[in-house]
Tab-separated table of C-alpha atoms in Angstrom:
chain	number	residue	atom	x	y	z
A	30	MET	CA	20.280	16.398	-29.927
A	31	GLU	CA	22.179	13.609	-28.211
A	32	HIS	CA	20.516	12.216	-25.081
A	33	PRO	CA	22.613	11.358	-22.002
A	34	GLU	CA	23.440	7.738	-21.329
A	35	GLN	CA	20.659	5.976	-19.455
A	36	ARG	CA	20.645	2.829	-17.274
A	37	ALA	CA	17.416	1.124	-16.201
A	38	GLU	CA	16.814	-1.159	-13.222
A	39	GLY	CA	13.730	-2.917	-11.979
A	40	ALA	CA	11.823	-6.098	-11.270
A	41	GLY	CA	10.950	-8.223	-14.287
A	42	PRO	CA	9.295	-6.068	-16.968
A	43	PHE	CA	8.900	-3.120	-14.571
A	44	THR	CA	11.341	-0.213	-14.448
A	45	THR	CA	11.704	1.194	-10.940
A	46	ARG	CA	14.951	3.173	-11.210
A	47	LEU	CA	16.609	5.087	-14.047
A	48	THR	CA	20.079	6.627	-13.951
A	49	TRP	CA	21.190	9.289	-16.417
A	50	HIS	CA	24.901	9.928	-16.942
A	51	GLY	CA	25.413	13.442	-18.209
A	52	PRO	CA	28.265	14.641	-20.437
A	53	ASP	CA	29.829	16.410	-17.422
A	54	GLY	CA	30.191	13.091	-15.553
A	55	GLY	CA	27.369	13.779	-13.105
A	56	THR	CA	24.311	11.566	-12.655
A	57	VAL	CA	20.593	12.033	-12.105
A	58	VAL	CA	18.595	9.156	-10.578
A	59	TRP	CA	14.847	8.694	-10.885
A	60	ASP	CA	13.547	6.294	-8.236
A	61	SER	CA	9.898	5.284	-8.570
A	62	ARG	CA	8.954	5.550	-4.886
A	63	ARG	CA	11.017	8.669	-4.190
A	64	ALA	CA	9.535	10.453	-7.193
A	65	ARG	CA	5.911	9.707	-6.307
A	66	LYS	CA	6.284	10.183	-2.540
A	67	ARG	CA	8.676	13.121	-2.364
A	68	GLY	CA	8.516	14.484	-5.907
A	69	ALA	CA	12.310	14.487	-6.177
A	70	LEU	CA	15.236	13.136	-8.179
A	71	SER	CA	18.663	12.311	-6.725
A	72	VAL	CA	21.504	14.362	-8.221
A	73	HIS	CA	25.214	13.545	-7.921
A	74	ASP	CA	28.177	15.570	-9.174
A	75	PRO	CA	31.062	13.962	-11.111
A	76	ALA	CA	32.788	13.083	-7.811
A	77	GLY	CA	29.715	11.129	-6.676
A	78	VAL	CA	28.781	13.679	-4.006
A	79	THR	CA	25.050	14.115	-3.527
A	80	SER	CA	23.900	17.627	-4.298
A	81	ALA	CA	20.518	19.297	-3.793
A	82	PRO	CA	17.811	17.058	-5.249
A	83	ALA	CA	15.885	18.158	-8.307
A	84	THR	CA	12.229	18.520	-7.371
A	85	ALA	CA	8.925	18.931	-9.136
A	86	ASP	CA	7.119	22.277	-9.115
A	87	VAL	CA	5.336	23.624	-6.045
A	88	ARG	CA	1.914	22.616	-7.355
A	89	ALA	CA	2.973	18.976	-7.658
A	90	LEU	CA	4.671	18.945	-4.246
A	91	ASN	CA	1.599	20.409	-2.553
A	92	ARG	CA	-0.575	17.821	-4.287
A	93	LEU	CA	1.648	14.967	-3.136
A	94	GLY	CA	1.726	16.326	0.405
A	95	ARG	CA	-2.069	16.529	0.656
A	96	LEU	CA	-2.597	13.048	-0.746
A	97	ASN	CA	0.064	11.613	1.552
A	98	THR	CA	-1.604	13.224	4.574
A	99	PHE	CA	-5.025	11.808	3.659
A	100	ALA	CA	-3.600	8.312	3.109
A	101	SER	CA	-1.592	8.453	6.339
A	102	ILE	CA	-4.583	9.498	8.449
A	103	ALA	CA	-6.869	6.946	6.776
A	104	PHE	CA	-4.563	3.975	7.372
A	105	THR	CA	-3.694	5.100	10.907
A	106	LEU	CA	-7.362	5.343	11.889
A	107	GLY	CA	-8.379	2.262	9.909
A	108	GLY	CA	-5.730	0.100	11.534
A	109	ALA	CA	-6.593	1.446	14.993
A	110	LEU	CA	-10.288	0.635	14.464
A	111	PHE	CA	-9.483	-2.912	13.360
A	112	ALA	CA	-7.364	-3.338	16.499
A	113	LEU	CA	-10.201	-1.909	18.607
A	114	GLY	CA	-12.761	-4.204	16.984
A	115	ALA	CA	-10.583	-7.225	17.667
A	116	GLY	CA	-10.109	-6.096	21.260
A	117	VAL	CA	-13.872	-5.821	21.720
A	118	ALA	CA	-14.325	-9.278	20.193
A	119	GLN	CA	-11.653	-10.777	22.462
A	120	PHE	CA	-12.355	-9.008	25.747
A	121	GLY	CA	-15.873	-7.602	25.346
A	122	SER	CA	-19.305	-8.950	26.181
A	123	GLY	CA	-19.515	-11.149	23.104
A	124	ASP	CA	-21.734	-8.735	21.139
A	125	THR	CA	-20.670	-9.519	17.563
A	126	THR	CA	-22.640	-6.578	16.138
A	127	ARG	CA	-20.538	-4.076	18.092
A	128	SER	CA	-17.210	-5.449	16.891
A	129	ALA	CA	-18.589	-5.817	13.336
A	130	SER	CA	-19.592	-2.144	13.359
A	131	ILE	CA	-16.112	-1.097	14.468
A	132	TYR	CA	-14.537	-3.313	11.798
A	133	PHE	CA	-16.826	-1.789	9.176
A	134	ALA	CA	-15.778	1.748	10.138
A	135	GLY	CA	-12.140	0.654	9.922
A	136	GLY	CA	-12.816	-0.847	6.501
A	137	LEU	CA	-14.170	2.483	5.232
A	138	PHE	CA	-10.937	4.201	6.264
A	139	PHE	CA	-8.979	1.422	4.530
A	140	ASN	CA	-11.022	2.072	1.356
A	141	LEU	CA	-10.169	5.759	1.574
A	142	GLY	CA	-6.486	5.070	2.211
A	143	GLY	CA	-6.269	2.565	-0.634
A	144	TYR	CA	-7.864	4.875	-3.186
A	145	THR	CA	-5.838	7.878	-2.018
A	146	SER	CA	-2.652	5.824	-2.443
A	147	LEU	CA	-3.727	5.045	-5.998
A	148	LEU	CA	-4.432	8.741	-6.629
A	149	GLN	CA	-0.931	9.538	-5.427
A	150	VAL	CA	0.491	7.240	-8.091
A	151	LEU	CA	-1.787	8.599	-10.817
A	152	ASN	CA	-0.902	12.213	-10.051
A	153	ALA	CA	2.776	11.896	-9.166
A	154	PRO	CA	5.317	13.865	-11.218
A	155	ARG	CA	6.434	12.038	-14.365
A	156	HIS	CA	10.028	11.913	-15.553
A	157	ASN	CA	11.158	13.034	-18.999
A	158	PRO	CA	12.868	10.070	-20.735
A	159	GLY	CA	15.247	12.471	-22.456
A	160	ASN	CA	16.735	14.377	-19.548
A	161	GLY	CA	15.117	12.967	-16.417
A	162	ALA	CA	13.386	16.195	-15.436
A	163	LEU	CA	10.077	15.922	-13.579
A	164	SER	CA	6.866	17.272	-15.056
A	165	THR	CA	3.447	17.642	-13.438
A	166	PRO	CA	0.580	15.805	-15.163
A	167	ALA	CA	-3.006	17.008	-15.241
A	168	TRP	CA	-5.133	15.762	-12.344
A	169	ARG	CA	-6.490	12.235	-12.860
A	170	TRP	CA	-9.140	10.322	-10.901
A	171	TRP	CA	-8.386	7.127	-12.769
A	172	ARG	CA	-5.983	5.713	-15.348
A	173	TYR	CA	-5.098	2.166	-16.378
A	174	GLU	CA	-1.314	1.703	-16.131
A	175	PRO	CA	-0.608	-1.985	-15.388
A	176	MET	CA	2.993	-1.781	-16.606
A	177	ARG	CA	3.902	0.564	-13.768
A	178	LEU	CA	4.842	-1.359	-10.637
A	179	ASP	CA	3.721	1.401	-8.274
A	180	TRP	CA	0.317	1.527	-10.002
A	181	LEU	CA	-0.050	-2.254	-9.835
A	182	SER	CA	0.871	-2.388	-6.148
A	183	THR	CA	-1.547	0.356	-5.094
A	184	PHE	CA	-4.327	-0.923	-7.367
A	185	VAL	CA	-4.075	-4.402	-5.833
A	186	LEU	CA	-4.081	-2.794	-2.378
A	187	PHE	CA	-7.217	-0.799	-3.198
A	188	ALA	CA	-8.889	-3.928	-4.626
A	189	GLY	CA	-8.054	-5.719	-1.383
A	190	THR	CA	-9.771	-3.011	0.672
A	191	LEU	CA	-12.884	-3.322	-1.510
A	192	VAL	CA	-12.989	-7.101	-1.053
A	193	PHE	CA	-12.639	-6.592	2.695
A	194	GLY	CA	-15.687	-4.351	2.422
A	195	VAL	CA	-17.712	-7.297	1.089
A	196	ASN	CA	-16.555	-9.416	4.008
A	197	LEU	CA	-17.405	-6.687	6.523
A	198	LEU	CA	-20.866	-6.039	5.060
A	199	ASP	CA	-21.726	-9.747	5.001
A	200	SER	CA	-20.686	-10.059	8.655
A	201	PHE	CA	-23.906	-8.199	9.594
A	202	LEU	CA	-26.073	-10.935	8.067
A	203	GLN	CA	-27.966	-13.068	10.558
A	204	GLY	CA	-29.071	-16.715	10.478
A	205	LEU	CA	-26.400	-17.917	8.063
A	206	THR	CA	-25.466	-21.570	7.804
A	207	THR	CA	-21.860	-22.626	8.267
A	208	GLN	CA	-21.440	-22.997	4.508
A	209	GLN	CA	-22.843	-19.500	3.929
A	210	ILE	CA	-20.577	-18.009	6.597
A	211	ASN	CA	-17.516	-19.531	4.954
A	212	ARG	CA	-18.619	-18.489	1.477
A	213	LEU	CA	-19.896	-14.961	2.176
A	214	ILE	CA	-17.634	-13.863	5.042
A	215	TRP	CA	-14.553	-16.067	5.257
A	216	THR	CA	-13.807	-16.351	1.515
A	217	PRO	CA	-13.765	-12.570	0.840
A	218	ASP	CA	-11.616	-12.198	3.955
A	219	MET	CA	-9.074	-14.655	2.557
A	220	ILE	CA	-9.091	-12.989	-0.865
A	221	GLY	CA	-8.586	-9.555	0.698
A	222	CYS	CA	-5.663	-10.835	2.793
A	223	ALA	CA	-4.080	-12.433	-0.283
A	224	LEU	CA	-4.386	-9.165	-2.234
A	225	PHE	CA	-2.762	-7.268	0.633
A	226	LEU	CA	0.153	-9.718	0.633
A	227	ILE	CA	0.553	-9.424	-3.148
A	228	SER	CA	0.470	-5.633	-2.934
A	229	GLY	CA	3.139	-5.694	-0.226
A	230	HIS	CA	5.382	-7.964	-2.289
A	231	LEU	CA	5.060	-5.631	-5.280
A	232	ALA	CA	5.906	-2.671	-3.026
A	233	PHE	CA	9.047	-4.492	-1.850
A	234	SER	CA	9.985	-5.097	-5.501
A	235	GLU	CA	9.605	-1.383	-6.205
A	236	ILE	CA	11.896	-0.419	-3.336
A	237	CYS	CA	14.454	-3.182	-3.909
A	238	HIS	CA	14.448	-2.886	-7.743
A	239	ARG	CA	14.284	-6.676	-8.007
A	240	PRO	CA	11.583	-9.368	-7.648
A	241	CYS	CA	12.699	-10.612	-4.221
A	242	PRO	CA	12.627	-8.599	-0.960
A	243	CYS	CA	15.712	-6.905	0.436
A	244	PHE	CA	16.724	-5.329	3.742
A	245	ARG	CA	17.281	-1.565	3.820
A	246	SER	CA	17.346	-0.427	7.420
A	247	ARG	CA	18.047	3.213	6.531
A	248	SER	CA	15.075	3.541	4.184
A	249	LEU	CA	11.863	4.918	5.703
A	250	GLY	CA	9.922	3.590	2.715
A	251	TRP	CA	11.286	0.101	3.350
A	252	TRP	CA	10.145	0.188	6.983
A	253	ILE	CA	6.681	1.377	5.980
A	254	VAL	CA	6.316	-1.482	3.512
A	255	ALA	CA	7.810	-4.014	5.953
A	256	VAL	CA	5.445	-3.072	8.789
A	257	ASN	CA	2.532	-3.122	6.341
A	258	GLN	CA	3.536	-6.574	5.130
A	259	LEU	CA	3.783	-7.847	8.697
A	260	GLY	CA	0.247	-6.585	9.233
A	261	SER	CA	-0.871	-8.431	6.088
A	262	VAL	CA	0.728	-11.667	7.328
A	263	LEU	CA	-1.050	-11.302	10.678
A	264	PHE	CA	-4.357	-10.626	8.906
A	265	MET	CA	-3.855	-13.791	6.856
A	266	ILE	CA	-3.139	-15.832	10.001
A	267	SER	CA	-6.279	-14.351	11.531
A	268	ALA	CA	-8.337	-15.252	8.468
A	269	LEU	CA	-7.093	-18.852	8.472
A	270	ALA	CA	-7.999	-19.174	12.152
A	271	ALA	CA	-11.466	-17.696	11.475
A	272	PHE	CA	-12.596	-20.560	9.231
A	273	THR	CA	-15.775	-22.136	10.610
A	274	ARG	CA	-15.551	-25.919	10.887
A	275	PRO	CA	-18.671	-27.538	9.367
A	276	ALA	CA	-18.491	-30.427	11.831
A	277	THR	CA	-18.570	-28.239	14.958
A	278	ASP	CA	-19.888	-24.859	13.717
A	279	SER	CA	-16.987	-23.219	15.564
A	280	LEU	CA	-13.932	-21.265	14.468
A	281	VAL	CA	-10.600	-23.018	14.053
A	282	ASN	CA	-9.234	-20.760	16.803
A	283	ALA	CA	-11.096	-17.619	17.890
A	284	ASP	CA	-8.209	-16.364	20.049
A	285	ILE	CA	-5.725	-16.481	17.158
A	286	ALA	CA	-8.293	-14.834	14.865
A	287	ASN	CA	-8.805	-11.948	17.283
A	288	TRP	CA	-5.172	-11.482	18.270
A	289	GLY	CA	-4.042	-11.692	14.638
A	290	THR	CA	-6.483	-8.937	13.677
A	291	LEU	CA	-5.559	-6.818	16.706
A	292	CYS	CA	-1.807	-6.993	16.087
A	293	GLY	CA	-2.232	-6.661	12.330
A	294	GLY	CA	-4.383	-3.578	12.802
A	295	LEU	CA	-1.717	-2.029	15.024
A	296	CYS	CA	0.866	-2.705	12.304
A	297	PHE	CA	-1.256	-0.897	9.704
A	298	SER	CA	-1.815	1.965	12.121
A	299	LEU	CA	1.930	2.258	12.787
A	300	SER	CA	2.823	2.175	9.095
A	301	GLY	CA	0.179	4.829	8.458
A	302	ALA	CA	1.782	7.047	11.092
A	303	LEU	CA	5.229	6.476	9.570
A	304	GLN	CA	3.838	7.369	6.153
A	305	ALA	CA	3.199	10.901	7.434
A	306	LEU	CA	6.999	11.337	7.485
A	307	GLU	CA	7.512	10.181	3.888
A	308	ARG	CA	6.412	13.354	2.169
A	309	PRO	CA	7.868	16.146	0.011
């Protein structure tokens, strides 16, 4: 049986969009993010007019909807708690344990959101290379798929949330020297911020189908990734300002550290709320 003509697009070795040209002149488009978020393919008739999208079965759509809801709630609450913790640190009584506890609770929600995002990739409908139809895989809690850009982006994001967890746990330690603070608290913070930035760049590559970012004002997915990436940049600025100078035993700039975390947390909370709209 002759397969329809197929055209692949993507970033580097990763395929993020496939277009099938059928014998009738129509096209079917598999887009990585659209397929895993909405469980749908774009269908166009020979005149190029968009028709009703081809979707996965009801079981797959319900699965995607539940996972998207969990991830949305987790990131919305996690970002809000980080913003609250930073607000307590900036305007509160100076009780570091209170703000650390709020940060830690926010970190747990980030862990949940990161892993749920990975589950959404692992259990998203898969396309048939022959005809582009979507099929529903068996449920997976884990699978190693580094040659999928969506898997790589969400895995790096989840790893970043776990590294943040190390930073947040170590922040409860008392009596640390300046060197220990920078090694046990600041260094994991920097690594987590770097992983968030890498994850965001990979997510941009998935949406743009090329290695460099693009601007797509009409794409909800693009806005979610862009707001997330802004939050990651603000977290990185906060982490840089939170380095403890060995000579003075003080932060580079406590105000920038707190405001960067507060604004970054609000960005993550906003993107989490927007994510609730990107569903089947």
